[in-house]
Coordinates of C-alpha atoms in Angstrom, one line a residue:
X242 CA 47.9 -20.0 3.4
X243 CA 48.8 -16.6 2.5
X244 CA 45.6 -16.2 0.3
X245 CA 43.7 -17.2 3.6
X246 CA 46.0 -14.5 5.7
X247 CA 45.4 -11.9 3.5
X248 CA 41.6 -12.5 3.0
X249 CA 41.3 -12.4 7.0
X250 CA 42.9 -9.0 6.7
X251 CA 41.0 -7.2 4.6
X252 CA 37.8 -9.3 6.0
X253 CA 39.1 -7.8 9.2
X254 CA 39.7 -4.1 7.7
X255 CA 35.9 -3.9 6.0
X256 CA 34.7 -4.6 9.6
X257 CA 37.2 -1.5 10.8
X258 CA 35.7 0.4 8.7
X259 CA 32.5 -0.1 9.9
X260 CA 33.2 0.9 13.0
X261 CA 33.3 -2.5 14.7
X262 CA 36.1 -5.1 16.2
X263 CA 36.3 -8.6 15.1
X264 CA 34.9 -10.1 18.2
X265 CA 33.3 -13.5 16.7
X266 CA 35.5 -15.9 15.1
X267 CA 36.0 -16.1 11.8
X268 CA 36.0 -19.9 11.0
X269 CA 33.5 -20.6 8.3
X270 CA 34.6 -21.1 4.8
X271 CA 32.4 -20.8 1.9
X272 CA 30.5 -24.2 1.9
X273 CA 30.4 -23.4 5.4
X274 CA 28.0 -20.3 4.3
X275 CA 26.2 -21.5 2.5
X276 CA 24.7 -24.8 4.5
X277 CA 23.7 -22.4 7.6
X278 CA 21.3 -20.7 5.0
X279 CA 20.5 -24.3 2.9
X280 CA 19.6 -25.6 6.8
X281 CA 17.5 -23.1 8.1
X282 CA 15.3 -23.1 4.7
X283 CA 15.3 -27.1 5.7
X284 CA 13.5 -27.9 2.7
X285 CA 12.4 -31.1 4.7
X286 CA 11.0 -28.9 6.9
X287 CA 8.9 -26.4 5.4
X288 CA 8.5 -28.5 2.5
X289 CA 6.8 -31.5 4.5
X290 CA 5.5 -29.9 7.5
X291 CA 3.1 -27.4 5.3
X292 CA 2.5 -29.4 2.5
X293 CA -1.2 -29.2 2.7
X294 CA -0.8 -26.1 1.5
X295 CA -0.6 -27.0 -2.2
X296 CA -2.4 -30.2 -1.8
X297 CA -5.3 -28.7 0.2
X298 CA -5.4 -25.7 -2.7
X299 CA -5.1 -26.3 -6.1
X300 CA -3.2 -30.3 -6.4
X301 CA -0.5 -31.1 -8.1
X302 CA -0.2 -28.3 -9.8
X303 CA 1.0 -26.0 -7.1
X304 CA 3.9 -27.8 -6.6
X305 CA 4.6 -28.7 -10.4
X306 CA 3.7 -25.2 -11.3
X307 CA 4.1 -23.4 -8.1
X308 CA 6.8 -24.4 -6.9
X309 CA 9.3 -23.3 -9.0
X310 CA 7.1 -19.6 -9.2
X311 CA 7.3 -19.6 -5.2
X312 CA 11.0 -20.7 -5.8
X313 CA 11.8 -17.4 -8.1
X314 CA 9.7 -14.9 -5.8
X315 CA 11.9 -16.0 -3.1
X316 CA 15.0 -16.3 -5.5
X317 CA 14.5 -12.5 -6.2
X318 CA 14.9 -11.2 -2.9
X319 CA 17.7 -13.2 -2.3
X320 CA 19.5 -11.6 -5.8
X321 CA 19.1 -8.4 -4.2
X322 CA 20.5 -8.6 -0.7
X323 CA 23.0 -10.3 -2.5
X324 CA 24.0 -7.5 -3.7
X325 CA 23.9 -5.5 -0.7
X326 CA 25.8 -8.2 1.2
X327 CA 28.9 -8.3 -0.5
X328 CA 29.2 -4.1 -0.2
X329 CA 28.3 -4.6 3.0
X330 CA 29.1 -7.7 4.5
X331 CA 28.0 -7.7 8.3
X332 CA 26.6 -9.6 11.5
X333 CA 23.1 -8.1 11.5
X334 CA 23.1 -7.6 8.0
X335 CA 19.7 -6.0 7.3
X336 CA 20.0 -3.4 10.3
X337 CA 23.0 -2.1 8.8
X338 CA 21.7 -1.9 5.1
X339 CA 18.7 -0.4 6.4
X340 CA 20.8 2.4 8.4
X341 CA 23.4 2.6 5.6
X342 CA 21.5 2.9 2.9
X343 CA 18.3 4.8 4.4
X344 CA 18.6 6.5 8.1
X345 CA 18.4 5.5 11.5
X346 CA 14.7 4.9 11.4
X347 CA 14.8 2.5 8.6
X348 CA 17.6 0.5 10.0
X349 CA 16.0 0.3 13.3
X350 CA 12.6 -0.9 11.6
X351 CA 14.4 -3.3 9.6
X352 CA 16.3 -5.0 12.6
X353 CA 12.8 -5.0 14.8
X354 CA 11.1 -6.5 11.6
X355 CA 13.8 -9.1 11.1
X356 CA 14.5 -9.9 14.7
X357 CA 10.8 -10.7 15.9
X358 CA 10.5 -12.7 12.5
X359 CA 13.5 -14.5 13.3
X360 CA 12.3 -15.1 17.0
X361 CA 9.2 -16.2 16.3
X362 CA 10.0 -18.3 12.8
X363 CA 12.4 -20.6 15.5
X364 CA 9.7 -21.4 17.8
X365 CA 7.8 -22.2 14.1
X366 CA 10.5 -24.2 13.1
X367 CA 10.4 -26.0 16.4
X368 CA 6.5 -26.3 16.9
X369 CA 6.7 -28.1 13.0
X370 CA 9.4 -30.5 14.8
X371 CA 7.0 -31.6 17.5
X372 CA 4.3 -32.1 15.4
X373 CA 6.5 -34.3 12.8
X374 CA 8.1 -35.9 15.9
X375 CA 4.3 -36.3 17.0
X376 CA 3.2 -37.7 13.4
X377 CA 6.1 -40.3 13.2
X378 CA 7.0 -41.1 16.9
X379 CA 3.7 -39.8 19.0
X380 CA 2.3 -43.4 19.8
X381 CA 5.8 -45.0 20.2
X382 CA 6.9 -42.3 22.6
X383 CA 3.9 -41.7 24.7
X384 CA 3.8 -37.9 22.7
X385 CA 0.4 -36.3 22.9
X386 CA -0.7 -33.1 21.5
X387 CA -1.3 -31.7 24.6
X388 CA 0.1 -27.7 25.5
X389 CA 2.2 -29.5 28.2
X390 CA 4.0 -32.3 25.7
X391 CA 4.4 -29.2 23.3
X392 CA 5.9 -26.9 25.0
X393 CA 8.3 -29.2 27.1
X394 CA 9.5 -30.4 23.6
X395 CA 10.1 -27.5 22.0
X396 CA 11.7 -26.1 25.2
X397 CA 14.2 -29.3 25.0
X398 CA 15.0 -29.2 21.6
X399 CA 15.4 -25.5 21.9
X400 CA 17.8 -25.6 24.9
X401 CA 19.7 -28.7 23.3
X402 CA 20.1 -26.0 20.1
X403 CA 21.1 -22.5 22.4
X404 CA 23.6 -24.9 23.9
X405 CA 25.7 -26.1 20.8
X406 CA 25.8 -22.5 19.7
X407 CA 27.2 -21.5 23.0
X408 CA 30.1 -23.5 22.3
X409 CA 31.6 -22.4 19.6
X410 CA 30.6 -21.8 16.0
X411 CA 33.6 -24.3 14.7
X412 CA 30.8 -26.9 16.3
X413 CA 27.5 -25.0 14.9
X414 CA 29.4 -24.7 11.5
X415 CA 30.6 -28.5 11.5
X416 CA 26.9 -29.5 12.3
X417 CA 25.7 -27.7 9.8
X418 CA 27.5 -28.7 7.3
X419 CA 26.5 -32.4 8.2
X420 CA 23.0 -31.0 7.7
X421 CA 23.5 -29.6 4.1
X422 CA 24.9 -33.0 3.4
X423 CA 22.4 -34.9 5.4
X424 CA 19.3 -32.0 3.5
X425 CA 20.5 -33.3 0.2
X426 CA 21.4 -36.8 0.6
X427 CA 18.0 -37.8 2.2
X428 CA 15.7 -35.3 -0.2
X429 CA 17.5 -37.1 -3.2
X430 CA 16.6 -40.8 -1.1
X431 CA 13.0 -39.7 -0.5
X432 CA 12.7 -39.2 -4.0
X433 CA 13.9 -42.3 -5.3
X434 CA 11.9 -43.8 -2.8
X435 CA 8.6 -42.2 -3.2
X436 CA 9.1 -43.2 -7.3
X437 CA 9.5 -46.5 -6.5
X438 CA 6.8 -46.8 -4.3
X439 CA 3.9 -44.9 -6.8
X440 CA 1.6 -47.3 -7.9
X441 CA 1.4 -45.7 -11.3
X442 CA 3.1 -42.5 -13.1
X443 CA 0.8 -39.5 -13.2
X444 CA 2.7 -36.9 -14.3
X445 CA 0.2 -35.1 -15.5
X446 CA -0.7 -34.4 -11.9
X447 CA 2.2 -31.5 -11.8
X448 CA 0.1 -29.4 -14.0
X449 CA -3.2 -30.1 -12.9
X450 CA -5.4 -27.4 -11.3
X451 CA -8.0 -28.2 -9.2
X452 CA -9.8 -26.5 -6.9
X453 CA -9.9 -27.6 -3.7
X454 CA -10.4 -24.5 -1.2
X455 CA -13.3 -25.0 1.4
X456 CA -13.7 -28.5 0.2
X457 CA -14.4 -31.3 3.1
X458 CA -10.8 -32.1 4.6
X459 CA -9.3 -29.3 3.0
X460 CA -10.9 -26.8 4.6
X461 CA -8.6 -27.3 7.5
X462 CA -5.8 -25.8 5.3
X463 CA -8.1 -23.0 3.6
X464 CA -11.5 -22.6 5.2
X465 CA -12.7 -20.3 2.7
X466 CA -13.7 -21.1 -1.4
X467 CA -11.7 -18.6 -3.3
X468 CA -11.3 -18.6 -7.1
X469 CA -8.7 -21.1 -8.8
X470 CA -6.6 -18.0 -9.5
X471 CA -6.4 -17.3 -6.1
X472 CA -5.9 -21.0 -4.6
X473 CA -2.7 -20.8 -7.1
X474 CA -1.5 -18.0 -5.5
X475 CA -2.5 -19.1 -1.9
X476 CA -0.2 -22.2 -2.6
X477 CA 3.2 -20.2 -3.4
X478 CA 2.7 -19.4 0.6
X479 CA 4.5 -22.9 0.4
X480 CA 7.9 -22.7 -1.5
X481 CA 8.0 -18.5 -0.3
X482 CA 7.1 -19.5 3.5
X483 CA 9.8 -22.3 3.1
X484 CA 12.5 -20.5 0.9
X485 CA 13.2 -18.1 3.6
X486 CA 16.1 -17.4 6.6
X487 CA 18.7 -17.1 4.0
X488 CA 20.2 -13.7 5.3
X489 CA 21.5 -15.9 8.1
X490 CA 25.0 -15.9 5.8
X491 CA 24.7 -12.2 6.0
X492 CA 24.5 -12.8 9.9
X493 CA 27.1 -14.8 10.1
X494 CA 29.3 -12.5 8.0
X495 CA 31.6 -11.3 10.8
X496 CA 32.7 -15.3 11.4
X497 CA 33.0 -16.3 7.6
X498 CA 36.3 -16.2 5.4
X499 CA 36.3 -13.8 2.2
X500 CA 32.7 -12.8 4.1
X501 CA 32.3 -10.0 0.7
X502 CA 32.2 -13.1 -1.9
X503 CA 30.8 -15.8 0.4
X504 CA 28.4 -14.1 1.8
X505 CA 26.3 -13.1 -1.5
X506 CA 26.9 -16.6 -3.0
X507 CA 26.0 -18.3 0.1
X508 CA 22.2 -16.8 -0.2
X509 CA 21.9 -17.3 -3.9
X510 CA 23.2 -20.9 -4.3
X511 CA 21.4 -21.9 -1.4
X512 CA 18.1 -21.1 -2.4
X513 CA 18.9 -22.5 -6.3
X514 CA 19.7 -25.4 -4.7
X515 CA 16.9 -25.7 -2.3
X516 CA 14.6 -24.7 -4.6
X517 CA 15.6 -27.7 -7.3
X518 CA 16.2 -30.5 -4.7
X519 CA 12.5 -29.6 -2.9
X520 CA 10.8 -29.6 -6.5
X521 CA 12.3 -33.0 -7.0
X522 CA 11.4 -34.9 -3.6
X523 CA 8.3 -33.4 -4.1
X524 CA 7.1 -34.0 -7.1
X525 CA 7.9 -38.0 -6.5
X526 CA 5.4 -37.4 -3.4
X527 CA 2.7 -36.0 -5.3
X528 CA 3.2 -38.5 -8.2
X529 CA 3.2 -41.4 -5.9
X530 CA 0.1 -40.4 -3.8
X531 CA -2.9 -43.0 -4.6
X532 CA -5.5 -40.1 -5.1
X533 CA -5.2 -36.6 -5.0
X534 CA -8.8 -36.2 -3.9
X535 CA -8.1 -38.3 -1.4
X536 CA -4.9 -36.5 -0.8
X537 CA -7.0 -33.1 -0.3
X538 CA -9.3 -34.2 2.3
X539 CA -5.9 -35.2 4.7
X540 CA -5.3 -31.7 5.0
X541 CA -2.1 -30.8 6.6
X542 CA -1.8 -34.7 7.1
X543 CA -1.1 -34.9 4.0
X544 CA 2.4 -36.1 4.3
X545 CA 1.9 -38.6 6.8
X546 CA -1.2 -40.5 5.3
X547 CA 0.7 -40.5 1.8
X548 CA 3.8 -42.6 3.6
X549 CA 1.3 -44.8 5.1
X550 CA -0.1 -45.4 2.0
X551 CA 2.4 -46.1 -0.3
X552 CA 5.7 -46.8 1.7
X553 CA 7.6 -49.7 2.9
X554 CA 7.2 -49.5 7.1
X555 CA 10.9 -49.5 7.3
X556 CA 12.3 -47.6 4.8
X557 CA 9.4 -44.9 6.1
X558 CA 11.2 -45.5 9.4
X559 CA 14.9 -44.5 8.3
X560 CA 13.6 -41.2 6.1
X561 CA 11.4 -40.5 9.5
X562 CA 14.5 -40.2 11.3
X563 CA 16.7 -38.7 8.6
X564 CA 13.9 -35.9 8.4
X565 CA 13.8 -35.4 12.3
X566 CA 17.3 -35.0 12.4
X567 CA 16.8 -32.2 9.6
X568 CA 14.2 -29.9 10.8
X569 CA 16.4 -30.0 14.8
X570 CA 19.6 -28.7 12.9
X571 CA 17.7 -26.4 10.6
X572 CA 16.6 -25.3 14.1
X573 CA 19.7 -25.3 15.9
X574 CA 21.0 -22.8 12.1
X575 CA 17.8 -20.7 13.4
X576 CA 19.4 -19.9 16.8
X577 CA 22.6 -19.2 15.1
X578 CA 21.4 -16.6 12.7
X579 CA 18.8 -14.7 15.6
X580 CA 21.0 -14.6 18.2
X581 CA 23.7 -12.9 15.0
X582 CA 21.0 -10.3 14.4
X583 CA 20.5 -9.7 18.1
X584 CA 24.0 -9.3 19.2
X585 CA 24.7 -7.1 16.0
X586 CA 21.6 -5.2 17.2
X587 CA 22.2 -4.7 20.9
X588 CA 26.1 -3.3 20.1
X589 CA 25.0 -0.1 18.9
X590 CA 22.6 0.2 21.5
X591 CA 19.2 -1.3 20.1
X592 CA 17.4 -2.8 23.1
X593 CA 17.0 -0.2 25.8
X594 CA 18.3 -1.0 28.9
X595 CA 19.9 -4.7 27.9
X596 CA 22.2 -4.0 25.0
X597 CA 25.5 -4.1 26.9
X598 CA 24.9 -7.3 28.1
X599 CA 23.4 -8.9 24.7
X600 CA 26.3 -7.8 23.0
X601 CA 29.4 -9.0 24.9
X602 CA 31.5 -12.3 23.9
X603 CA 31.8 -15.1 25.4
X604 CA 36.2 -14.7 25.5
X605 CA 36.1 -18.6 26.3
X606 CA 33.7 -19.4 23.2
X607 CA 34.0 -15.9 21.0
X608 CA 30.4 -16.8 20.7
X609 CA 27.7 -13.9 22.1
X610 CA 26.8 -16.5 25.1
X611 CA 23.7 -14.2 26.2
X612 CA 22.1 -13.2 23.0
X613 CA 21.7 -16.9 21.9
X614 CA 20.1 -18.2 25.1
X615 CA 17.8 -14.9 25.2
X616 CA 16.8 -15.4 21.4
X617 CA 16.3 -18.9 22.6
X618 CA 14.4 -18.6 25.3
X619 CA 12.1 -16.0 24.2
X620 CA 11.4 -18.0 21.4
X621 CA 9.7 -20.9 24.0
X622 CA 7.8 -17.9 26.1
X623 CA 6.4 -17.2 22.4
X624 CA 5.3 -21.0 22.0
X625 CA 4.1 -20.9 25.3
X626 CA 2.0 -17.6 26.0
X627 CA 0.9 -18.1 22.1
X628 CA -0.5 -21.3 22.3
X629 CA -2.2 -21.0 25.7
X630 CA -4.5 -18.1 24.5
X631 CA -7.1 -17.9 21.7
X632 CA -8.3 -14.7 19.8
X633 CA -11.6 -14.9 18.4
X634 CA -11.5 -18.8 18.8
X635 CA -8.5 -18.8 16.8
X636 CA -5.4 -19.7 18.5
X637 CA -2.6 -16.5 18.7
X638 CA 0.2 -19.1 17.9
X639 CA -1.5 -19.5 14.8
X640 CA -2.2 -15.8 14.1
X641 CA 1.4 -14.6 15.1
X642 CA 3.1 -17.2 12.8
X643 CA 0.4 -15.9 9.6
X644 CA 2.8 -12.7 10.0
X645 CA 6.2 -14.1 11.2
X646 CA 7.4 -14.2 7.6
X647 CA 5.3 -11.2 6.1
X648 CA 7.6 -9.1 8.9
X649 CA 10.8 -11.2 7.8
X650 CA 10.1 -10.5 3.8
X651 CA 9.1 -6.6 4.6
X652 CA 12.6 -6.2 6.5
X653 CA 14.4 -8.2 3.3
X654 CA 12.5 -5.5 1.6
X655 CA 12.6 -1.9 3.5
X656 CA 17.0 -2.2 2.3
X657 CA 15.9 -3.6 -1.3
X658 CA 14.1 -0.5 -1.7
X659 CA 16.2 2.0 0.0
X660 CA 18.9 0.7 -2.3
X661 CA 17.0 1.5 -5.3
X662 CA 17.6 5.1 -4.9
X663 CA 21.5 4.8 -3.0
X664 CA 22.9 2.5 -5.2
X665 CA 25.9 4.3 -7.7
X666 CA 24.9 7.7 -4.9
X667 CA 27.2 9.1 -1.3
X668 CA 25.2 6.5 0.5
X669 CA 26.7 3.3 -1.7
X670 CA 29.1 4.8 -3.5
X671 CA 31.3 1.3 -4.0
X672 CA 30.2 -2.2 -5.4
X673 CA 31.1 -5.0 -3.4
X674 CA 33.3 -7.7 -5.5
X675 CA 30.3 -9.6 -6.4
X676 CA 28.3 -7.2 -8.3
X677 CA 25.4 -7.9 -11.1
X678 CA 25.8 -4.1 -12.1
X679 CA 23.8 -1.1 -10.6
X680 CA 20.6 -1.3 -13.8
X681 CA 20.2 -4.9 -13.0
X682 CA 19.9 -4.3 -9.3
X683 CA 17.4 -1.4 -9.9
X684 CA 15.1 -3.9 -11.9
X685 CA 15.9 -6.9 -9.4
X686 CA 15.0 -4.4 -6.4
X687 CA 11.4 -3.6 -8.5
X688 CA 10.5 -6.8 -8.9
X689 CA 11.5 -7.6 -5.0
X690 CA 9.3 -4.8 -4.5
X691 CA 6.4 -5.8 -6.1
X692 CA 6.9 -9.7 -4.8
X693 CA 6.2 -7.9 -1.5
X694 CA 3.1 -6.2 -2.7
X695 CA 1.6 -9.5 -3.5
X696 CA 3.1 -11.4 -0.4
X697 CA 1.1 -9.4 1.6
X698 CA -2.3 -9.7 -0.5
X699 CA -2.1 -13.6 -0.2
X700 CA -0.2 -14.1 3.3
X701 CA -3.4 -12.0 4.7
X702 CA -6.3 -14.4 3.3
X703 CA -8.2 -16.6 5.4
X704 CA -7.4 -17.8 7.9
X705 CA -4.7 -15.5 8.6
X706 CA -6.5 -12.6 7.6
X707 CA -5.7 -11.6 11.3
X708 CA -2.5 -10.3 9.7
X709 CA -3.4 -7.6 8.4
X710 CA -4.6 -6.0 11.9
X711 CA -1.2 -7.5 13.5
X712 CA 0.8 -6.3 10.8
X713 CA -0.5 -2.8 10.4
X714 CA -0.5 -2.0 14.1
X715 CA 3.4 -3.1 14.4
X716 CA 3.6 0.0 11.9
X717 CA 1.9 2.4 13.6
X718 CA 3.3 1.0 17.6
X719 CA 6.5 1.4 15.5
X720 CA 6.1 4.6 14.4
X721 CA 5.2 6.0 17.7
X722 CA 7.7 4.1 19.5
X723 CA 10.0 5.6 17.6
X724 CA 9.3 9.5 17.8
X725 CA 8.1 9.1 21.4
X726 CA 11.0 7.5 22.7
X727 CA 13.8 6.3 19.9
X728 CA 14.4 8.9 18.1
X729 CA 16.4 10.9 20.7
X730 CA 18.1 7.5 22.1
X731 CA 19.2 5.5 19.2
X732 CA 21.9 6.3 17.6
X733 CA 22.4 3.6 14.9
X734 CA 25.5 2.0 13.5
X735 CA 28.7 4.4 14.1
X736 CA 29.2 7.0 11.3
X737 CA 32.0 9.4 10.2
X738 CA 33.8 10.5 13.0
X739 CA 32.6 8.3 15.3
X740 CA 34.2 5.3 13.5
X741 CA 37.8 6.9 13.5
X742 CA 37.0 7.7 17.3
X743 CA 36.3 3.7 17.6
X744 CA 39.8 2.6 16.4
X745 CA 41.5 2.5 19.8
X746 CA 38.4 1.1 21.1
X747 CA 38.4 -1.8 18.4
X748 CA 42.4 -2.3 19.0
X749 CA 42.0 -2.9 23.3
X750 CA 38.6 -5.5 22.4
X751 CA 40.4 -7.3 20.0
X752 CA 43.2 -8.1 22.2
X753 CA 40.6 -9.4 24.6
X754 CA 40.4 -12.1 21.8
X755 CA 43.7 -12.8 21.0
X756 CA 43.6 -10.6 17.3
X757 CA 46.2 -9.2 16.2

């Protein structure tokens, strides 16, 4: 007990000397951590929902080969905020590194990047829901795949999410934790079951390239023939588009236990763990599938036509509903770890002209009531308007999501790089307590650097070679936002004197809360 008192203190006394009060709670242990990371990269999610990625590019092979690569690429990133986390362990987490370790203008870019990633990546995560619930349930339900039966479901399962994070995160954390259990234990069923269902053992599959791009079938995945080097490459978009949302342990910092330690370990042990479990279930799907030819031409059906094929009706039915459950609390982790970065955001005065209200507390709940339901709602406009419009006879759901996670990577990467050259400097003067050494971090920060370069070559090839346009325009709108209008408003995270000036301040809002 008096390990857990004094951890709370100095958890407490980092956050002083940031320059902010210890508003949230601070209930979540360790494991606790790590499962809100391990559920929003839902490896049932991602992993199922957009497996025609590999299947539709280059076969087996870009899961028994890609995988992992994706996995590493992903893992990289992770290494480095790491890092940063545990010197810097925060709600917000990448708006602070950006400020801390760059200026205001890089930590204002980082929290825009990472907030409208967030944003839209949970009305993502909830428009791959429907379409499983659709693919599993549709017919027994009455679902069609109509704009109305989409976004009334992914308003309902979205409100049903904004709700249990406006009660508390003792209830978000214990429902997460169920969902790292619940992640594991059915990913470790499906693959016993998907190996017991193959009618023969392929393994060779796992390592064979072929080229299926612009193929019949799989041209609904990739429209366009590229070379075999490039359909490799075009199939990492999987495990890198799945292995992602693990800086929500750095949002949750401020309402986790020992946040400098658990923080860091939360991100990297959630996406070893992820990344080995998904490889598995995986693998004993594409071993089990009856042709991979076959396979190809289902597109992003892939999934469903492989369980029809192979798998006992009921045992189909029980994973079904163990992977439903899944995807809503990797979800309901999403809301959780936006409506962090929004709060975090809004406190220092980020979002002209609503940032007092998006960062009070909830005194009743200690949870910040009016971020989540705006994070949550705003993710349902973005379903909505999105999917009700086309661009070019494309639809702009399907165009805004192509960059949702190039914007999330580039603000994991704008503080990778900016640490580069403050690390061991006046800027980051002092390791946290989990620290891989400041040469190590320079060469992991390179490689996360040029992991960016070449997320941006393939997450901009048909058909989401509209983002490239999107993405360059947020830049420039950015930039001109910003010396217009931001420059001489924003002030950034508190600084110097300001945070001594904040101590009185800090004392009278944490007795709001009952700290002491």
């Amino acid at each position: 007990m008096m390990a857990d008192k004094h951890g709370m203190s100095e958890d407490k006394k980092i956050l002083h000397d940031m320059g902010y009060a210890q508003e949230l709670a601070r209930s979540m242990g360790k494991f606790s951590n790590f499962a809100i990371s391990f559920s929003i990269i839902c490896i049932l999610s991602g992993g199922i929902n957009s497996l025609g990625q590999a299947t539709s590019g280059v076969g087996g092979a870009a899961i028994g080969i890609g995988w992992p690569v994706g996995v590493i690429i992903s893992g990289v990133f992770a290494l480095a905020l790491a890092q940063i986390s545990s010197a810097y362990p925060t709600a917000g987490g990448l708006y602070h590194w950006g400020s801390i370790l760059g200026n205001r203008f890089t930590g204002w870019l980082s929290a825009w990047l990472n907030l409208l990633g967030l944003v839209t990546v949970l009305g993502a995560i909830n428009v791959g829901t429907f379409y499983f619930f659709f693919g599993a349930f549709g017919p027994t339900f009455g679902v069609e795949d109509t704009l109305t039966h989409r976004v009334a479901f992914v308003a309902i399962i979205t409100g049903l999410q904004a709700l249990v994070n406006h009660y508390g995160i003792k209830l978000t954390a214990k429902l997460t934790d169920l969902s790292g259990y619940l992640i594991l234990g059915t990913s470790v069923l499906l693959t016993v079951v998907c190996l017991a269902s193959a009618s023969s053992f392929e393994i060779s599959r796992l390592w064979t390239f072929t080229n299926y791009t612009g193929t019949e079938g799989a041209s609904a995945v990739w429209p366009v023939a590229v070379s075999g080097l490039m359909a490799f490459l075009l199939g990492l978009l999987l495990p890198v588009y799945t292995i992602t949302g693990y800086d929500a342990s750095a949002h949750t910092a401020e309402e986790t236990h020992d946040a400098a330690r658990s923080v860091p370990n939360g991100m990297v042990t959630s996406v070893l763990w992820s990344g080995i479990f998904g490889w598995l279930f995986l693998s004993a799907f594409i071993i089990m599938l009856p042709n991979m030819d076959d396979a190809a031409k289902q597109g992003w059906n892939v999934f469903f036509w492989g369980m029809d094929q192979q798998v006992n009706p009921t045992l189909k039915e029980i994973l079904y509903i163990l992977i439903f459950v899944s995807q809503w609390l990797c979800g309901l982790a999403t809301v959780t770890s936006a409506s962090r970065m929004l709060y975090a955001f809004s406190r220092d005065g980020g979002i002209p002209g609503a940032s007092k209200a998006l960062a009070s507390v909830s005194t009743a709940h200690r949870t910040p009531v009016a971020a989540i339901w705006t994070a949550s709602i705003l993710s349902v406009l973005f379903v909505w308007f999105t999917s009700a419009i086309t661009i070019a006879g494309t639809p702009a759901y399907s165009i805004v999501v192509s960059c949702t996670v190039i914007f999330l990577f580039l603000s994991f990467a704008v503080p990778i790089a900016l640490g580069f050259f403050a690390i061991g400097g006046p800027k980051w003067p002092q390791m946290g307590p989990w620290n891989m050494g400041i040469g190590t971090y320079k060469f992991v920060a390179i490689l996360s650097v040029l992991a960016m370069v070449l997320l941006f070559v393939i997450g901009i090839q048909p058909p989401n070679d509209w983002a490239l346009e999107i993405t360059v325009g947020f830049i420039i709108l950015s930039l001109l936002i910003w010396f217009l209008f931001e420059n001489r408003r924003f002030k950034g995270p508190p600084i110097g004197d300001e945070i001594k000036r904040r101590q009185a301040e800090i004392a009278k809002l944490e007795s709001k809360f009952g700290e002491s």
